[in-house]
Amino acid sequence: MRKFFLCITWLSAVMVLAATHEVEVSIENPLSQHRIDVPVFISVYDVDAPFEIKSATVYVAGEEIPSQVDDTDGDKHADEIAFLVDVLAGAQLDVRVVVSDEPSLPHRYASRVYADMLVASKSKKRPHMPINSISAPSGDLYNYLHHHGPAFESELVAYRLYFDRKQTVDIYGKFNKGHELQSSGWYPNDEQLSQGYGDDVLRVSGSCGVGTLKGWNAKKKKAVHIDPVSNRSATIVAAGPVRTIVEMAVDGWQYGDSHLDMSCRYTLYGGHRDVQVDVNFAQPLGNEIFCTGVQDIKGSQSMSDHRGLIACWGTDWPVNDTIKYAKETVGLAAYIPTQYIVGEEKDKVNYLYQVSMPGKTSMRYYITFTSMKECYGYKSAEQWFEYVTAWRKELDSPCVVIIK
């Protein structure tokens, strides 16, 4: 009994000694429409706590909501607090954020996202080995990683990134909302397919898939892969509960006369089908031109507003096996802010915008998709194009976040 008493006393002392700091945050919706699952992320430095922040608790109308504290730059110190809120049309929502110098309990909230990267096992008796980061001087671990690179999902959609010179963004469509990657591993078996699991819905081949950043060959007027490089790496930066962040990075990309160190970071929030893509370079760029857009699915319908939004809707075989698998219909879209755009041109397999960032080290753009098999999605090109037009409007009118 005495040992038990001492244990409780020590735990209580630790809890009492935990430091906290509180701020009020307002989120203002400038649009005349209700917005659900609005991503909010704030820098820990803007919170101005008198200690190193290791956890946070977020309250809306006195009720605790899920949140997470992330180390986004890999320096072993937290730098962002993220959460999701609903905001009424034209309204302001007040949020209370309490930060602490004590780490939060693991699995405190049910996760709305999932991410994994697995070293493939050649033995059915041994499971694939999960990892958070990997790199290769060859630049190619495509055949050594299960599902060929990192994969991540929300309740609505799933993506994967190829670990090779293509670095393609590929997609997995679902019938029903929920998480499937941990159990299906991107490749559902017959039993899972009979239970209503989704699967791969796009054969990306050598295209840019959904919004993969590529180089641009102006003479041949075609997208080119990210190759050769001195090193390629993949990292799962964050994996829930409200967002997952996955990054592909290269060192020494020999691109024309330039040698570039570049990272492409993909952020997916719970309740979202769209992904925020942040491209960062180690040094300010010159006049290099890149490109991104969406794959031209065979026989697809396409639309462009010629101001950064590009989309298509099409049907094709998702894999080479045309006996077991049926054709899939998907809608793809990418939105690149106009300040980066220097041209728009289609090559043989893609609808593309050419982009450039002279003197800058970063750019941000957005990608999204739908599969017609979704019971909650879009069923025609017209519906999809209408949706992505409204999606761009929301991206151009973000909620305003103010720390009081």
Tab-separated table of N, CA, C and O in Angstrom, residues 328-382:
chain	number	residue	atom	x	y	z
A	328	GLU	N	-12.693	2.028	-64.804
A	328	GLU	CA	-13.026	2.966	-63.736
A	328	GLU	C	-13.211	4.362	-64.319
A	328	GLU	O	-12.479	4.768	-65.232
A	329	THR	N	-14.168	5.093	-63.759
A	329	THR	CA	-14.401	6.482	-64.146
A	329	THR	C	-13.989	7.391	-63.001
A	329	THR	O	-14.442	7.210	-61.869
A	330	VAL	N	-13.133	8.348	-63.296
A	330	VAL	CA	-12.639	9.257	-62.264
A	330	VAL	C	-12.638	10.690	-62.772
A	330	VAL	O	-12.587	10.957	-63.975
A	331	GLY	N	-12.680	11.617	-61.823
A	331	GLY	CA	-12.477	13.031	-62.100
A	331	GLY	C	-11.213	13.491	-61.401
A	331	GLY	O	-10.992	13.170	-60.230
A	332	LEU	N	-10.363	14.221	-62.115
A	332	LEU	CA	-9.099	14.718	-61.582
A	332	LEU	C	-9.086	16.242	-61.665
A	332	LEU	O	-9.716	16.817	-62.552
A	333	ALA	N	-8.351	16.890	-60.763
A	333	ALA	CA	-8.248	18.352	-60.837
A	333	ALA	C	-7.007	18.839	-60.102
A	333	ALA	O	-6.537	18.208	-59.149
A	334	ALA	N	-6.483	19.958	-60.565
A	334	ALA	CA	-5.390	20.656	-59.896
A	334	ALA	C	-5.659	22.150	-60.004
A	334	ALA	O	-6.214	22.625	-60.995
A	335	TYR	N	-5.249	22.865	-58.963
A	335	TYR	CA	-5.387	24.325	-58.980
A	335	TYR	C	-4.064	24.956	-58.575
A	335	TYR	O	-3.559	24.720	-57.477
A	336	ILE	N	-3.496	25.741	-59.476
A	336	ILE	CA	-2.231	26.420	-59.255
A	336	ILE	C	-2.506	27.923	-59.243
A	336	ILE	O	-3.060	28.466	-60.211
A	337	PRO	N	-2.165	28.626	-58.153
A	337	PRO	CA	-2.378	30.083	-58.122
A	337	PRO	C	-1.732	30.783	-59.314
A	337	PRO	O	-0.644	30.405	-59.775
A	338	THR	N	-2.401	31.814	-59.805
A	338	THR	CA	-2.022	32.431	-61.081
A	338	THR	C	-0.622	33.053	-61.061
A	338	THR	O	0.006	33.166	-62.122
A	339	GLN	N	-0.118	33.452	-59.884
A	339	GLN	CA	1.180	34.133	-59.870
A	339	GLN	C	2.325	33.230	-60.300
A	339	GLN	O	3.413	33.712	-60.636
A	340	TYR	N	2.108	31.911	-60.299
A	340	TYR	CA	3.167	30.995	-60.704
A	340	TYR	C	3.083	30.597	-62.178
A	340	TYR	O	4.021	30.014	-62.725
A	341	ILE	N	1.984	30.881	-62.828
A	341	ILE	CA	1.722	30.336	-64.164
A	341	ILE	C	2.403	31.172	-65.250
A	341	ILE	O	2.276	32.390	-65.289
A	342	VAL	N	3.116	30.471	-66.144
A	342	VAL	CA	3.764	31.143	-67.276
A	342	VAL	C	3.292	30.570	-68.614
A	342	VAL	O	3.690	31.055	-69.674
A	343	GLY	N	2.447	29.546	-68.564
A	343	GLY	CA	1.944	28.968	-69.805
A	343	GLY	C	0.966	27.846	-69.530
A	343	GLY	O	0.844	27.358	-68.398
A	344	GLU	N	0.264	27.459	-70.553
A	344	GLU	CA	-0.674	26.334	-70.473
A	344	GLU	C	-0.575	25.568	-71.779
A	344	GLU	O	-0.773	26.133	-72.855
A	345	GLU	N	-0.242	24.282	-71.675
A	345	GLU	CA	-0.063	23.499	-72.890
A	345	GLU	C	-0.269	22.021	-72.594
A	345	GLU	O	0.173	21.511	-71.563
A	346	LYS	N	-0.915	21.338	-73.492
A	346	LYS	CA	-1.139	19.906	-73.340
A	346	LYS	C	-0.003	19.138	-74.015
A	346	LYS	O	0.404	19.484	-75.128
A	347	ASP	N	0.521	18.117	-73.315
A	347	ASP	CA	1.430	17.218	-74.015
A	347	ASP	C	0.671	15.938	-74.363
A	347	ASP	O	-0.562	15.889	-74.294
A	348	LYS	N	1.373	14.893	-74.717
A	348	LYS	CA	0.715	13.684	-75.215
A	348	LYS	C	-0.162	13.022	-74.169
A	348	LYS	O	-1.193	12.425	-74.511
A	349	VAL	N	0.198	13.131	-72.876
A	349	VAL	CA	-0.522	12.373	-71.851
A	349	VAL	C	-1.058	13.231	-70.716
A	349	VAL	O	-1.648	12.702	-69.762
A	350	ASN	N	-0.897	14.550	-70.775
A	350	ASN	CA	-1.305	15.411	-69.663
A	350	ASN	C	-1.941	16.713	-70.137
A	350	ASN	O	-1.606	17.234	-71.202
A	351	TYR	N	-2.817	17.255	-69.283
A	351	TYR	CA	-3.261	18.644	-69.391
A	351	TYR	C	-2.410	19.433	-68.401
A	351	TYR	O	-2.444	19.154	-67.196
A	352	LEU	N	-1.658	20.448	-68.864
A	352	LEU	CA	-0.612	21.033	-68.029
A	352	LEU	C	-0.647	22.557	-67.976
A	352	LEU	O	-1.035	23.223	-68.940
A	353	TYR	N	-0.191	23.066	-66.832
A	353	TYR	CA	0.235	24.450	-66.706
A	353	TYR	C	1.746	24.454	-66.526
A	353	TYR	O	2.299	23.610	-65.797
A	354	GLN	N	2.422	25.411	-67.174
A	354	GLN	CA	3.836	25.616	-66.926
A	354	GLN	C	3.967	26.663	-65.816
A	354	GLN	O	3.240	27.669	-65.820
A	355	VAL	N	4.880	26.411	-64.877
A	355	VAL	CA	5.010	27.289	-63.721
A	355	VAL	C	6.466	27.671	-63.517
A	355	VAL	O	7.387	26.932	-63.892
A	356	SER	N	6.677	28.849	-62.917
A	356	SER	CA	8.029	29.333	-62.641
A	356	SER	C	7.992	30.193	-61.390
A	356	SER	O	6.970	30.816	-61.074
A	357	MET	N	9.128	30.235	-60.662
A	357	MET	CA	9.209	30.965	-59.398
A	357	MET	C	10.538	31.697	-59.287
A	357	MET	O	11.301	31.478	-58.344
A	358	PRO	N	10.901	32.550	-60.238
A	358	PRO	CA	12.217	33.201	-60.186
A	358	PRO	C	12.392	33.998	-58.891
A	358	PRO	O	11.530	34.774	-58.489
A	359	GLY	N	13.535	33.764	-58.233
A	359	GLY	CA	13.848	34.474	-56.999
A	359	GLY	C	13.157	33.927	-55.768
A	359	GLY	O	13.406	34.400	-54.659
A	360	LYS	N	12.298	32.920	-55.932
A	360	LYS	CA	11.549	32.365	-54.807
A	360	LYS	C	12.047	30.961	-54.482
A	360	LYS	O	12.710	30.307	-55.283
A	361	THR	N	11.675	30.487	-53.302
A	361	THR	CA	12.077	29.143	-52.881
A	361	THR	C	10.890	28.212	-52.672
A	361	THR	O	11.095	27.045	-52.331
A	362	SER	N	9.656	28.696	-52.873
A	362	SER	CA	8.513	27.821	-52.582
A	362	SER	C	7.294	28.215	-53.391
A	362	SER	O	7.179	29.345	-53.876
A	363	MET	N	6.392	27.258	-53.530
A	363	MET	CA	5.076	27.506	-54.108
A	363	MET	C	4.100	26.519	-53.488
A	363	MET	O	4.482	25.453	-52.999
A	364	ARG	N	2.825	26.890	-53.489
A	364	ARG	CA	1.776	26.022	-52.960
A	364	ARG	C	0.669	25.903	-53.988
A	364	ARG	O	0.231	26.892	-54.579
A	365	TYR	N	0.224	24.677	-54.229
A	365	TYR	CA	-0.923	24.456	-55.088
A	365	TYR	C	-1.750	23.308	-54.524
A	365	TYR	O	-1.434	22.764	-53.454
A	366	TYR	N	-2.825	22.912	-55.213
A	366	TYR	CA	-3.778	21.971	-54.640
A	366	TYR	C	-4.210	20.944	-55.691
A	366	TYR	O	-4.299	21.258	-56.883
A	367	ILE	N	-4.484	19.732	-55.227
A	367	ILE	CA	-4.940	18.665	-56.111
A	367	ILE	C	-6.137	17.966	-55.478
A	367	ILE	O	-6.311	17.985	-54.249
A	368	THR	N	-6.955	17.320	-56.310
A	368	THR	CA	-8.101	16.584	-55.785
A	368	THR	C	-8.587	15.597	-56.838
A	368	THR	O	-8.205	15.666	-58.010
A	369	PHE	N	-9.438	14.653	-56.403
A	369	PHE	CA	-10.033	13.715	-57.352
A	369	PHE	C	-11.305	13.126	-56.773
A	369	PHE	O	-11.590	13.224	-55.575
A	370	THR	N	-12.076	12.500	-57.643
A	370	THR	CA	-13.245	11.712	-57.239
A	370	THR	C	-13.265	10.437	-58.070
A	370	THR	O	-12.736	10.404	-59.185
A	371	SER	N	-13.840	9.390	-57.516
A	371	SER	CA	-14.107	8.155	-58.250
A	371	SER	C	-15.617	8.000	-58.354
A	371	SER	O	-16.331	8.189	-57.363
A	372	MET	N	-16.115	7.651	-59.537
A	372	MET	CA	-17.566	7.570	-59.709
A	372	MET	C	-18.175	6.455	-58.868
A	372	MET	O	-19.389	6.447	-58.635
A	373	LYS	N	-17.346	5.503	-58.363
A	373	LYS	CA	-17.877	4.439	-57.515
A	373	LYS	C	-18.294	4.946	-56.136
A	373	LYS	O	-19.039	4.271	-55.436
A	374	GLU	N	-17.830	6.142	-55.746
A	374	GLU	CA	-18.175	6.670	-54.427
A	374	GLU	C	-19.684	6.838	-54.284
A	374	GLU	O	-20.329	7.428	-55.158
A	375	CYS	N	-20.239	6.348	-53.184
A	375	CYS	CA	-21.666	6.576	-52.935
A	375	CYS	C	-21.916	8.009	-52.472
A	375	CYS	O	-23.072	8.444	-52.381
A	376	TYR	N	-20.850	8.766	-52.198
A	376	TYR	CA	-20.947	10.131	-51.694
A	376	TYR	C	-20.325	11.134	-52.667
A	376	TYR	O	-20.113	12.299	-52.305
A	377	GLY	N	-19.997	10.695	-53.900
A	377	GLY	CA	-19.222	11.526	-54.813
A	377	GLY	C	-20.016	12.101	-55.967
A	377	GLY	O	-21.204	12.407	-55.846
A	378	TYR	N	-19.372	12.196	-57.122
A	378	TYR	CA	-19.910	12.883	-58.294
A	378	TYR	C	-20.070	11.879	-59.430
A	378	TYR	O	-19.234	10.999	-59.621
A	379	LYS	N	-21.138	12.032	-60.191
A	379	LYS	CA	-21.534	11.002	-61.153
A	379	LYS	C	-21.450	11.432	-62.606
A	379	LYS	O	-21.830	10.676	-63.498
A	380	SER	N	-20.969	12.627	-62.872
A	380	SER	CA	-20.861	13.081	-64.262
A	380	SER	C	-19.780	14.145	-64.364
A	380	SER	O	-19.382	14.764	-63.359
A	381	ALA	N	-19.318	14.373	-65.581
A	381	ALA	CA	-18.326	15.421	-65.812
A	381	ALA	C	-18.876	16.777	-65.403
A	381	ALA	O	-18.158	17.605	-64.820
A	382	GLU	N	-20.147	17.012	-65.702
A	382	GLU	CA	-20.756	18.303	-65.368
A	382	GLU	C	-20.737	18.550	-63.860
A	382	GLU	O	-20.394	19.639	-63.393
